[in-house]
Coordinates of C-alpha atoms in Angstrom, one line a residue:
M1038 CA 124.6 -138.2 -178.1
S1039 CA 128.2 -138.5 -179.2
Q1040 CA 130.4 -136.3 -181.4
V1041 CA 132.3 -137.0 -184.5
H1042 CA 135.8 -135.6 -184.3
P1043 CA 138.5 -135.7 -187.0
G1044 CA 140.4 -138.7 -187.4
D1045 CA 137.4 -140.9 -186.4
V1046 CA 137.7 -144.1 -188.6
T1047 CA 134.7 -146.1 -187.3
P1048 CA 133.0 -147.9 -190.3
V1049 CA 130.0 -146.6 -191.3
H1050 CA 126.9 -148.8 -193.0
D1051 CA 125.0 -146.7 -195.6
L1052 CA 121.8 -148.4 -194.3
I1053 CA 121.0 -150.2 -191.3
G1054 CA 117.7 -152.4 -191.2
I1055 CA 115.8 -152.9 -187.9
G1056 CA 113.8 -156.3 -188.3
F1057 CA 114.2 -158.9 -191.0
G1058 CA 110.5 -159.9 -192.0
P1059 CA 109.5 -160.0 -195.6
S1060 CA 109.6 -156.2 -196.1
N1061 CA 113.5 -156.1 -195.1
V1062 CA 114.2 -159.2 -196.9
A1063 CA 112.8 -157.6 -200.2
M1064 CA 115.0 -154.6 -199.3
A1065 CA 118.1 -156.6 -198.9
I1066 CA 117.4 -158.3 -202.1
A1067 CA 116.9 -154.7 -203.9
I1068 CA 120.1 -153.9 -202.5
S1069 CA 122.0 -157.0 -203.7
E1070 CA 120.8 -156.8 -207.1
H1071 CA 121.8 -152.9 -207.3
N1072 CA 125.2 -154.0 -206.3
A1073 CA 125.4 -156.7 -208.4
R1074 CA 124.3 -154.6 -211.3
T1075 CA 126.6 -151.6 -210.6
G1076 CA 129.8 -153.0 -209.0
S1077 CA 131.8 -152.0 -206.0
Q1078 CA 132.1 -148.4 -206.7
E1079 CA 128.6 -147.6 -206.4
A1080 CA 127.8 -150.5 -203.9
V1081 CA 125.4 -149.8 -200.9
T1082 CA 126.5 -151.2 -197.8
A1083 CA 123.6 -152.6 -195.7
H1084 CA 123.2 -154.7 -192.6
F1085 CA 120.3 -155.9 -191.1
F1086 CA 119.2 -156.9 -187.4
E1087 CA 116.6 -159.4 -186.4
Q1088 CA 115.7 -160.7 -182.8
Q1089 CA 114.6 -163.8 -183.9
P1090 CA 117.0 -166.7 -184.1
R1091 CA 115.9 -167.3 -187.7
F1092 CA 113.7 -166.1 -190.4
G1093 CA 110.0 -166.4 -189.4
W1094 CA 106.6 -164.7 -190.7
H1095 CA 103.4 -165.6 -188.6
R1096 CA 104.4 -169.1 -187.8
G1097 CA 101.7 -169.7 -185.5
M1098 CA 99.1 -169.1 -188.4
L1099 CA 100.7 -171.4 -190.9
I1100 CA 97.5 -173.7 -191.0
D1101 CA 98.5 -176.2 -193.6
D1102 CA 95.7 -175.8 -196.0
A1103 CA 95.4 -171.9 -195.5
T1104 CA 96.1 -169.9 -198.5
M1105 CA 97.5 -166.4 -199.4
Q1106 CA 95.0 -163.8 -200.0
V1107 CA 97.5 -162.2 -202.4
S1108 CA 98.7 -163.4 -205.8
F1109 CA 101.9 -165.0 -206.0
L1110 CA 103.0 -162.3 -208.7
K1111 CA 103.2 -160.1 -205.7
D1112 CA 106.3 -161.6 -204.4
L1113 CA 109.2 -159.8 -203.0
V1114 CA 110.6 -158.7 -206.4
T1115 CA 108.4 -159.3 -209.5
L1116 CA 106.6 -156.0 -209.6
R1117 CA 109.9 -154.2 -209.3
N1118 CA 112.0 -156.6 -211.3
P1119 CA 110.3 -159.3 -213.3
T1120 CA 113.5 -160.9 -214.4
S1121 CA 114.8 -161.2 -210.8
E1122 CA 116.3 -164.7 -209.6
F1123 CA 114.4 -164.1 -206.4
S1124 CA 110.9 -164.6 -207.5
F1125 CA 108.4 -167.1 -206.3
L1126 CA 108.7 -168.8 -209.9
C1127 CA 112.5 -169.2 -209.6
Y1128 CA 111.8 -170.6 -206.1
L1129 CA 109.5 -173.2 -207.4
K1130 CA 111.9 -174.1 -210.1
S1131 CA 114.5 -174.6 -207.6
K1132 CA 112.2 -177.0 -205.6
G1133 CA 111.2 -178.9 -208.8
R1134 CA 107.5 -177.7 -208.5
L1135 CA 107.1 -175.1 -211.4
V1136 CA 105.2 -177.4 -213.8
D1137 CA 102.9 -178.8 -211.0
F1138 CA 102.2 -175.3 -210.0
I1139 CA 101.3 -174.3 -213.5
N1140 CA 99.1 -177.2 -213.9
H1141 CA 97.2 -176.2 -210.4
K1142 CA 95.9 -173.3 -212.3
N1143 CA 95.9 -171.2 -209.1
L1144 CA 97.1 -167.5 -208.1
F1145 CA 97.1 -168.2 -204.4
P1146 CA 99.8 -170.7 -203.1
L1147 CA 99.5 -172.4 -199.7
R1148 CA 100.6 -169.8 -196.9
V1149 CA 103.1 -172.4 -195.6
E1150 CA 104.3 -172.6 -199.1
F1151 CA 104.8 -168.9 -199.5
H1152 CA 106.5 -168.9 -196.0
D1153 CA 109.2 -171.5 -197.3
Y1154 CA 109.5 -169.1 -200.2
F1155 CA 110.5 -166.2 -197.8
E1156 CA 113.0 -168.4 -196.1
W1157 CA 114.6 -169.4 -199.3
A1158 CA 114.8 -165.9 -200.4
A1159 CA 116.2 -164.8 -196.8
A1160 CA 118.9 -167.6 -197.1
Q1161 CA 120.5 -165.9 -200.3
V1162 CA 121.0 -162.8 -198.6
D1163 CA 121.8 -163.9 -195.1
D1164 CA 125.3 -162.6 -195.2
M1165 CA 123.3 -159.2 -194.6
V1166 CA 121.6 -160.1 -191.5
S1167 CA 122.4 -161.0 -187.9
Y1168 CA 119.7 -163.1 -186.4
G1169 CA 119.5 -163.2 -182.4
H1170 CA 120.3 -159.4 -182.4
E1171 CA 117.7 -157.0 -181.0
V1172 CA 118.1 -153.5 -181.8
V1173 CA 117.6 -151.7 -178.1
G1174 CA 118.4 -148.1 -179.1
V1175 CA 119.6 -145.4 -181.7
S1176 CA 121.4 -142.6 -180.6
P1177 CA 122.6 -139.4 -182.7
V1178 CA 126.0 -138.8 -183.8
V1179 CA 126.6 -135.0 -184.1
R1180 CA 129.1 -133.3 -186.5
D1181 CA 129.5 -129.4 -186.8
G1182 CA 126.1 -129.2 -185.0
A1183 CA 124.3 -131.7 -187.3
V1184 CA 123.3 -135.4 -186.9
E1185 CA 125.8 -136.8 -189.4
Y1186 CA 125.0 -140.5 -188.4
M1187 CA 123.1 -142.6 -186.2
D1188 CA 124.5 -145.3 -183.7
V1189 CA 122.5 -148.4 -183.4
T1190 CA 122.7 -150.3 -180.4
V1191 CA 122.4 -154.1 -180.5
R1192 CA 122.0 -156.8 -178.2
S1193 CA 122.9 -160.3 -178.6
G1194 CA 124.0 -163.2 -176.6
E1195 CA 127.4 -161.9 -176.5
G1196 CA 126.5 -158.6 -175.0
L1197 CA 125.8 -155.1 -176.4
E1198 CA 127.5 -153.9 -180.0
V1199 CA 127.1 -150.4 -181.4
H1200 CA 127.0 -150.0 -185.3
R1201 CA 127.1 -146.9 -187.2
A1202 CA 124.8 -145.9 -190.1
R1203 CA 123.9 -143.1 -192.5
N1204 CA 120.4 -144.4 -193.0
L1205 CA 117.9 -146.7 -191.2
V1206 CA 115.1 -148.7 -192.5
I1207 CA 112.4 -149.8 -189.6
G1208 CA 110.6 -153.0 -190.4
T1209 CA 109.6 -154.3 -187.1
G1210 CA 105.9 -155.3 -188.2
L1211 CA 102.9 -155.6 -186.2
R1212 CA 102.1 -156.7 -182.5
P1213 CA 99.1 -158.9 -181.6
L1214 CA 96.3 -156.9 -180.3
M1215 CA 94.2 -158.2 -177.4
P1216 CA 91.2 -156.4 -176.0
E1217 CA 91.8 -154.0 -173.4
G1218 CA 91.9 -155.5 -169.9
V1219 CA 92.6 -159.1 -171.3
E1220 CA 96.0 -160.7 -170.9
R1221 CA 97.1 -163.6 -172.6
G1222 CA 97.5 -167.0 -170.7
D1223 CA 97.8 -170.7 -170.9
R1224 CA 94.2 -170.8 -171.9
V1225 CA 93.7 -167.3 -173.3
W1226 CA 95.6 -167.0 -176.5
H1227 CA 96.1 -164.7 -179.5
N1228 CA 95.6 -166.4 -182.9
S1229 CA 99.2 -165.5 -183.8
E1230 CA 100.3 -168.3 -181.6
L1231 CA 97.6 -170.8 -182.4
L1232 CA 100.0 -173.5 -183.8
S1233 CA 102.5 -173.4 -181.0
K1234 CA 100.0 -173.5 -178.3
V1235 CA 97.7 -176.2 -179.9
A1236 CA 100.7 -178.5 -179.8
G1237 CA 100.5 -178.1 -176.1
L1238 CA 97.0 -179.8 -175.9
E1239 CA 98.3 -182.8 -177.5
G1240 CA 97.2 -186.1 -175.5
T1241 CA 94.4 -183.9 -174.0
S1242 CA 90.7 -184.0 -174.9
P1243 CA 89.3 -180.4 -174.8
S1244 CA 85.4 -180.0 -175.2
R1245 CA 85.0 -176.4 -176.0
F1246 CA 86.7 -173.7 -177.6
V1247 CA 85.7 -170.0 -177.9
V1248 CA 87.0 -168.0 -180.9
V1249 CA 86.6 -164.3 -180.8
G1250 CA 86.7 -162.3 -184.1
A1251 CA 85.0 -161.8 -187.6
G1252 CA 88.1 -161.7 -189.9
Q1253 CA 90.0 -164.3 -192.0
S1254 CA 91.9 -165.4 -189.1
A1255 CA 89.0 -166.0 -186.9
A1256 CA 87.2 -167.9 -189.5
E1257 CA 90.5 -170.2 -190.2
N1258 CA 90.9 -170.7 -186.5
V1259 CA 87.2 -171.9 -186.2
Q1260 CA 87.7 -174.4 -189.2
Y1261 CA 91.3 -175.6 -187.9
L1262 CA 90.0 -176.4 -184.5
H1263 CA 86.8 -178.1 -185.5
R1264 CA 88.8 -180.3 -187.9
L1265 CA 91.6 -180.9 -185.4
F1266 CA 89.3 -181.6 -182.4
P1267 CA 86.4 -183.7 -183.6
E1268 CA 84.9 -184.1 -180.1
A1269 CA 85.0 -180.5 -179.2
E1270 CA 82.4 -177.7 -179.6
I1271 CA 83.7 -174.6 -181.4
C1272 CA 81.9 -171.2 -180.5
A1273 CA 82.5 -168.3 -182.8
V1274 CA 81.8 -164.8 -181.2
F1275 CA 81.4 -161.7 -183.2
S1276 CA 79.5 -158.6 -183.3
R1277 CA 78.2 -159.0 -186.9
Y1278 CA 75.3 -160.9 -188.3
G1279 CA 77.5 -163.0 -190.0
Y1280 CA 81.1 -163.3 -191.4
S1281 CA 81.4 -160.4 -194.1
P1282 CA 83.1 -161.5 -197.6
A1283 CA 86.3 -159.9 -198.6
D1284 CA 85.8 -157.8 -201.8
D1285 CA 88.4 -159.1 -204.3
S1286 CA 86.9 -158.0 -207.2
S1287 CA 89.1 -156.6 -210.0
F1288 CA 88.1 -152.8 -209.6
A1289 CA 88.3 -152.7 -206.0
N1290 CA 91.7 -154.4 -206.1
R1291 CA 93.1 -151.4 -207.6
I1292 CA 93.4 -149.9 -204.1
F1293 CA 96.4 -152.1 -203.9
D1294 CA 98.1 -150.8 -207.0
P1295 CA 101.4 -149.1 -206.9
E1296 CA 99.5 -145.9 -208.7
A1297 CA 97.0 -145.8 -205.7
V1298 CA 99.6 -144.8 -203.2
D1299 CA 100.4 -141.8 -205.3
Q1300 CA 96.9 -140.9 -205.4
Y1301 CA 96.6 -141.5 -201.9
F1302 CA 99.4 -139.7 -200.6
T1303 CA 98.3 -136.4 -202.5
A1304 CA 94.7 -136.6 -201.5
P1305 CA 93.2 -134.4 -198.9
D1306 CA 92.6 -135.8 -195.5
E1307 CA 88.8 -136.2 -196.0
T1308 CA 89.4 -138.0 -199.0
K1309 CA 91.8 -140.4 -197.4
R1310 CA 89.4 -141.1 -194.8
K1311 CA 86.6 -141.8 -197.2
L1312 CA 88.8 -144.1 -199.4
M1313 CA 89.6 -146.1 -196.2
A1314 CA 85.9 -146.4 -195.4
Y1315 CA 85.0 -147.5 -198.9
H1316 CA 87.8 -150.3 -199.1
G1317 CA 88.4 -151.3 -195.8
N1318 CA 86.3 -154.5 -196.8
T1319 CA 89.4 -155.5 -199.1
N1320 CA 91.4 -156.4 -195.9
Y1321 CA 89.9 -155.7 -192.7
A1322 CA 87.5 -158.0 -190.7
V1323 CA 86.3 -160.0 -194.1
V1324 CA 86.6 -163.7 -194.9
D1325 CA 87.2 -165.3 -198.2
M1326 CA 83.8 -166.7 -199.6
D1327 CA 85.0 -169.9 -200.3
L1328 CA 85.7 -170.3 -196.4
I1329 CA 82.4 -168.8 -195.6
D1330 CA 80.6 -171.1 -197.8
D1331 CA 82.7 -174.0 -196.3
L1332 CA 81.9 -173.2 -192.7
Y1333 CA 78.2 -172.6 -193.6
R1334 CA 77.9 -175.9 -195.1
Q1335 CA 79.4 -177.8 -192.3
A1336 CA 77.1 -176.0 -189.9
Y1337 CA 74.2 -177.0 -191.9
Q1338 CA 75.2 -180.5 -192.0
E1339 CA 75.5 -180.8 -188.5
K1340 CA 72.0 -179.4 -188.0
V1341 CA 70.7 -182.1 -190.2
L1342 CA 72.5 -184.8 -188.6
G1343 CA 71.6 -183.5 -185.0
I1344 CA 75.2 -183.0 -183.7
E1345 CA 76.0 -179.2 -183.7
R1346 CA 79.5 -178.6 -182.7
L1347 CA 79.8 -175.4 -184.8
R1348 CA 78.1 -172.6 -182.8
F1349 CA 77.8 -169.0 -184.1
L1350 CA 76.9 -166.5 -181.3
N1351 CA 76.4 -163.3 -183.7
V1352 CA 75.5 -160.0 -182.8
S1353 CA 77.3 -160.7 -179.7
R1354 CA 80.6 -159.5 -177.9
L1355 CA 82.7 -161.1 -175.2
V1356 CA 82.2 -158.8 -172.0
G1357 CA 84.4 -160.9 -169.7
V1358 CA 87.1 -163.7 -169.3
E1359 CA 88.1 -165.5 -166.2
E1360 CA 91.0 -168.1 -166.5
T1361 CA 91.7 -170.7 -163.9
S1362 CA 93.9 -173.6 -163.8
E1363 CA 91.3 -175.9 -165.2
K1364 CA 89.3 -173.9 -167.5
V1365 CA 88.6 -170.3 -168.7
Q1366 CA 84.9 -168.7 -168.4
A1367 CA 83.9 -166.5 -171.2
D1368 CA 80.9 -164.2 -170.8
V1369 CA 79.2 -163.4 -173.9
K1370 CA 76.5 -160.7 -174.2
S1371 CA 73.8 -160.3 -176.9
L1372 CA 73.8 -156.9 -178.4
V1373 CA 70.0 -157.4 -179.3
T1374 CA 68.7 -158.6 -176.0
G1375 CA 71.5 -157.6 -173.4
E1376 CA 71.2 -161.2 -172.2
E1377 CA 74.7 -162.7 -171.1
T1378 CA 75.7 -166.4 -171.4
A1379 CA 78.6 -168.0 -169.5
L1380 CA 80.7 -170.5 -171.5
D1381 CA 83.1 -172.7 -169.8
A1382 CA 85.8 -173.3 -172.3
D1383 CA 89.1 -175.0 -172.3
V1384 CA 90.4 -172.2 -174.3
V1385 CA 89.4 -168.7 -175.6
V1386 CA 91.2 -167.5 -179.0
F1387 CA 91.4 -163.9 -179.8
A1388 CA 91.5 -163.3 -183.6
T1389 CA 91.3 -159.6 -182.7
G1390 CA 94.1 -158.4 -185.2
Y1391 CA 97.4 -156.3 -184.8
S1392 CA 98.7 -152.9 -183.9
P1393 CA 101.4 -151.1 -185.6
V1394 CA 104.5 -150.5 -183.5
D1395 CA 105.5 -147.0 -182.6
P1396 CA 108.2 -146.2 -185.3
L1397 CA 109.9 -143.9 -183.0
G1398 CA 110.1 -146.1 -180.1
L1399 CA 113.4 -147.0 -180.4
L1400 CA 115.1 -143.7 -181.7
G1401 CA 115.6 -141.9 -178.3
Q1402 CA 116.9 -138.4 -178.9
V1403 CA 116.7 -139.0 -182.8
A1404 CA 113.0 -139.1 -182.2
D1405 CA 112.9 -135.4 -181.1
R1406 CA 114.1 -134.3 -184.5
C1407 CA 111.0 -136.2 -186.2
L1408 CA 108.1 -134.2 -187.3
R1409 CA 104.4 -135.0 -186.6
D1410 CA 101.2 -133.8 -188.2
D1411 CA 98.4 -132.1 -186.3
E1412 CA 96.9 -135.4 -185.0
G1413 CA 100.3 -136.3 -183.6
R1414 CA 101.1 -138.8 -186.3
V1415 CA 104.4 -139.0 -187.8
R1416 CA 105.2 -137.0 -190.9
V1417 CA 106.2 -139.5 -193.8
E1418 CA 107.4 -138.3 -197.2
R1419 CA 106.2 -140.0 -200.3
D1420 CA 109.6 -141.9 -200.5
Y1421 CA 108.7 -143.6 -196.9
R1422 CA 111.3 -141.2 -195.2
I1423 CA 110.4 -139.6 -192.1
A1424 CA 110.3 -135.8 -192.2
T1425 CA 112.9 -134.5 -189.8
D1426 CA 114.2 -130.9 -188.8
S1427 CA 117.0 -129.9 -191.3
D1428 CA 119.8 -130.5 -188.7
L1429 CA 119.1 -134.4 -189.1
R1430 CA 120.9 -135.4 -192.3
C1431 CA 120.4 -139.1 -191.9
G1432 CA 117.3 -140.8 -193.5
I1433 CA 114.8 -142.6 -191.5
Y1434 CA 112.6 -144.9 -193.6
L1435 CA 109.5 -146.7 -192.4
Q1436 CA 108.1 -150.3 -193.9
G1437 CA 104.8 -150.1 -192.1
G1438 CA 103.1 -147.5 -190.1
T1439 CA 102.6 -145.3 -193.1
E1440 CA 99.0 -146.1 -193.7
H1441 CA 97.6 -142.5 -192.7
T1442 CA 100.0 -141.3 -195.4
H1443 CA 100.5 -144.1 -198.0
G1444 CA 97.1 -145.8 -197.7
I1445 CA 96.1 -149.6 -197.2
T1446 CA 99.2 -151.2 -198.6
S1447 CA 101.3 -150.0 -195.6
S1448 CA 101.8 -153.2 -194.0
L1449 CA 100.8 -155.6 -196.7
L1450 CA 102.6 -157.8 -199.3
S1451 CA 101.0 -156.2 -202.3
N1452 CA 103.2 -153.3 -202.4
T1453 CA 106.4 -154.5 -201.1
A1454 CA 108.5 -155.0 -204.1
I1455 CA 107.5 -151.6 -205.4
R1456 CA 108.2 -149.7 -201.9
V1457 CA 111.7 -151.3 -201.5
G1458 CA 112.7 -150.0 -205.0
E1459 CA 111.4 -146.4 -204.1
I1460 CA 113.0 -146.6 -200.8
L1461 CA 116.5 -147.6 -202.7
D1462 CA 116.1 -144.9 -205.3
S1463 CA 115.5 -142.3 -202.7
L1464 CA 118.8 -143.5 -201.0
L1465 CA 120.7 -143.2 -204.3
D1466 CA 119.0 -139.8 -205.3
R1467 CA 120.0 -138.4 -201.9
G1468 CA 123.6 -139.3 -202.7
V1469 CA 124.2 -142.2 -200.2
K1470 CA 127.7 -142.7 -199.9
S1471 CA 129.3 -146.1 -199.6
A1472 CA 131.7 -146.8 -196.7
S1473 CA 135.2 -147.2 -198.3
D1474 CA 136.0 -149.8 -195.7
E1475 CA 134.1 -153.2 -195.0
A1476 CA 132.6 -152.8 -191.5
R1477 CA 134.6 -154.3 -189.0
P1478 CA 134.6 -154.5 -185.2
V1479 CA 136.5 -151.6 -183.6
A1480 CA 137.1 -151.4 -179.7
D1481 CA 134.8 -148.7 -178.1
G1482 CA 136.3 -147.5 -175.0
A1483 CA 133.0 -148.3 -173.1
G1484 CA 133.6 -152.1 -173.6
S1485 CA 131.2 -152.4 -176.3
T1486 CA 131.9 -153.0 -180.1
V1487 CA 131.3 -150.5 -182.8
R1488 CA 130.8 -152.3 -186.2

């Protein structure tokens, strides 16, 4: 913890962002548009730090024919500002594909195309981000007994830097989730790394893959591997009887509406639990119906032809994985009979989802000032600001990790544009102050750099 003394001239950012995925790209765009609209006197000074060397969003899952599960109108800006120059439609215009896309008559772009849109948008605000910079800690800066600022320590190839902020916005995304006791290896993958790992199999002739999971990613992995390796057997393992279709009906999709966040936030805890139970099948462990039909059609065709490469081990679960340099053995247990089957495979792919990152993990002593509810979860206000004790005058905002307070859209694209607008409004309503001087390096006696 450091103290602010009279005469300190360290430049202060109004906002520092941790991570630069789609949510914080949208945040940077919202700030850029605000600054362009209001001029320098009311400008919000912001900078973002991203540990990746360049923008990337689930690159390992950009299968060439996989489509988005969200309308292109739920891009980074449209629901907040339909006239924005950062919209997906403006991206299409810049690429010369606007008319082609309209003729396509489809609300759901290819995932690889939407990723390219994200890259295009991020490039337009790249003066607000430092790539290859990992935030490794946050410490409070105290004035008159209250935390006035936060010092953010960042590690890059040039060493450590310290940057001072009045507010933080944390958008560190999700982390791949593996079953307890299972570690990733050369032959044991998480689906988030599928494409990079598959590239390493070039020139080989794998004979069997095992894919664990019942959601969209699992089904996409099964279809992709089946197509890519025409001699290999693909075994899908899941505890359900079959893939469950996603509920993307118009009424059910209201759970993703901005108004649904207000309703969820104010609902009693019991109602929150019921809503998640009712509508979890809009997003979790479900598969697009078209993909289910395609896989069933392929499996039936193989049965007719007598060459069955697609195997569905349903009502089963993986109970053991043993990897060697030559293969990996997957032990699959039937939930009906209890019988176990040992499958020798070249690769086991776990499409077992993601877990949220602890939003307080980087905050150090600042975390001690953040409040929690009776279940130990971070308390979050409606404006996505963490509830803190009164002596913490800085704002800490979350983009993700708020499902318990804000509902199913916490880490989804559906509400991103609205969410960043609400965070920006909160900053402005709370009287965020713009630094009078552009953030410049200032020598810190410890040999680091304050920016």
